[in-house]
Amino acid sequence: MYSAGDVRIENVRDPQIIEPTDALIRVTRACVCGSDLWPYQKMEHSDTGRVMGHEAIGVVEDVGADVRTIKRGDFVIMPFAFSDGTCAFCHDGLQTSCIHGGFFGTTEVAGAQAEAVRIPLADGTLFPLGAAADDALMASLLTLSDVMGTGHHAAVIAKVTPGKRVAVVGDGAVGLCGVIAAKRLGAEQIIILGRHSDRIALAKDFGATDVVSERGDAAVERVRELTGGYGAHSVLECVGLEQAVNTAISIARAGGAVGRVGVPQERTIPGSEPAFYNNVTVGGGPAPVRAYIEDLLPDVLEGKIQPGRVFDQTVRLDGVPDGYRAMNDREAIKVMIAP
């Protein structure tokens, strides 16, 4: 990506082992993320461009001399953040705050919308699955690199437990995975706030019990009607825009919690006054998806959850620019890339 709307397919040097803790993977599946749309809409011009993409699964092609737990031929999940697995924050299950870590698809570390990608700190970052899984599971396994783990993180931060009333703000891939997570954690009522018919239909399949298509004050009023006038115990904010955050805080029940995983588009947190006076807990951030894979993986392998259904379009690498356009124009929920 060179600037807003300017995504190009280019040949670059093959990735190389730089540090002895690196690995190289051949990408078998990648995707375009909703958070990739923010630079797609706003990125300033760059002379060098940015190799995009932070979600992938693939096969290990090579490892550095100090890599101990990952080996050539392993089929692996690549979380969107790399981490050493040994620092204090990694031990706390917060790999996105690793003191030696960082994120894929930045100006410093090339992304995974590519044929191959270098993985820093491979032992702490990659989750090995051994041999390649059944092709039918590839899409759902890919979601464990970001969106399913991110939806789950929102639910965890929002304190979803059995019997809770839950509201999910946003009907994108993360919001839909948030519905899966809320259902999986035992929510009694799951309200999806969105207005796209294809996404709403999928949300209902995933376990949503109610739909709110209104926005702003009308949405707040409708959610309160659906919750006996009290609001939701747990709110998953999966957009990041000011209105979405304000809505999330406004529909939370007094004493409730909001889990924020939408990338913030404001420097300040909206809704601080109602959050304060209603004792609403507001938390969240980049999901430490590496910490959640082990918990979520069995349900994916057994078919209990099917988050891969959020992918409704697949392209080859040469179709990635059109994949960005389709997602930006709301013609696709989430685009998978099969290099």
PDB file of C-alpha atoms in Angstrom, residues 28-29 57 75 132-141 336 338:
ATOM      1  CA  THR A  28      -1.174 -20.804   2.481  1.00  0.00           C
ATOM      2  CA  ARG A  29      -3.983 -18.463   3.534  1.00  0.00           C
ATOM      3  CA  ILE A  57      -1.582 -19.579   8.336  1.00  0.00           C
ATOM      4  CA  PHE A  75       1.709 -26.071   9.685  1.00  0.00           C
ATOM      5  CA  ALA A 132      -1.758 -29.402   7.633  1.00  0.00           C
ATOM      6  CA  ALA A 133      -5.405 -29.615   8.661  1.00  0.00           C
ATOM      7  CA  ASP A 134      -8.360 -30.559   6.504  1.00  0.00           C
ATOM      8  CA  ASP A 135      -8.959 -27.960   3.795  1.00  0.00           C
ATOM      9  CA  ALA A 136     -12.490 -27.387   5.079  1.00  0.00           C
ATOM     10  CA  LEU A 137     -11.028 -26.059   8.338  1.00  0.00           C
ATOM     11  CA  MET A 138      -8.552 -23.623   6.777  1.00  0.00           C
ATOM     12  CA  ALA A 139     -10.847 -20.602   6.910  1.00  0.00           C
ATOM     13  CA  SER A 140     -11.737 -21.105  10.574  1.00  0.00           C
ATOM     14  CA  LEU A 141      -8.118 -21.752  11.524  1.00  0.00           C
ATOM     15  CA  MET A 336      -9.538 -14.417   2.178  1.00  0.00           C
ATOM     16  CA  ALA A 338      -5.133 -17.906  -1.247  1.00  0.00           C
TER      17      ALA A 338
END
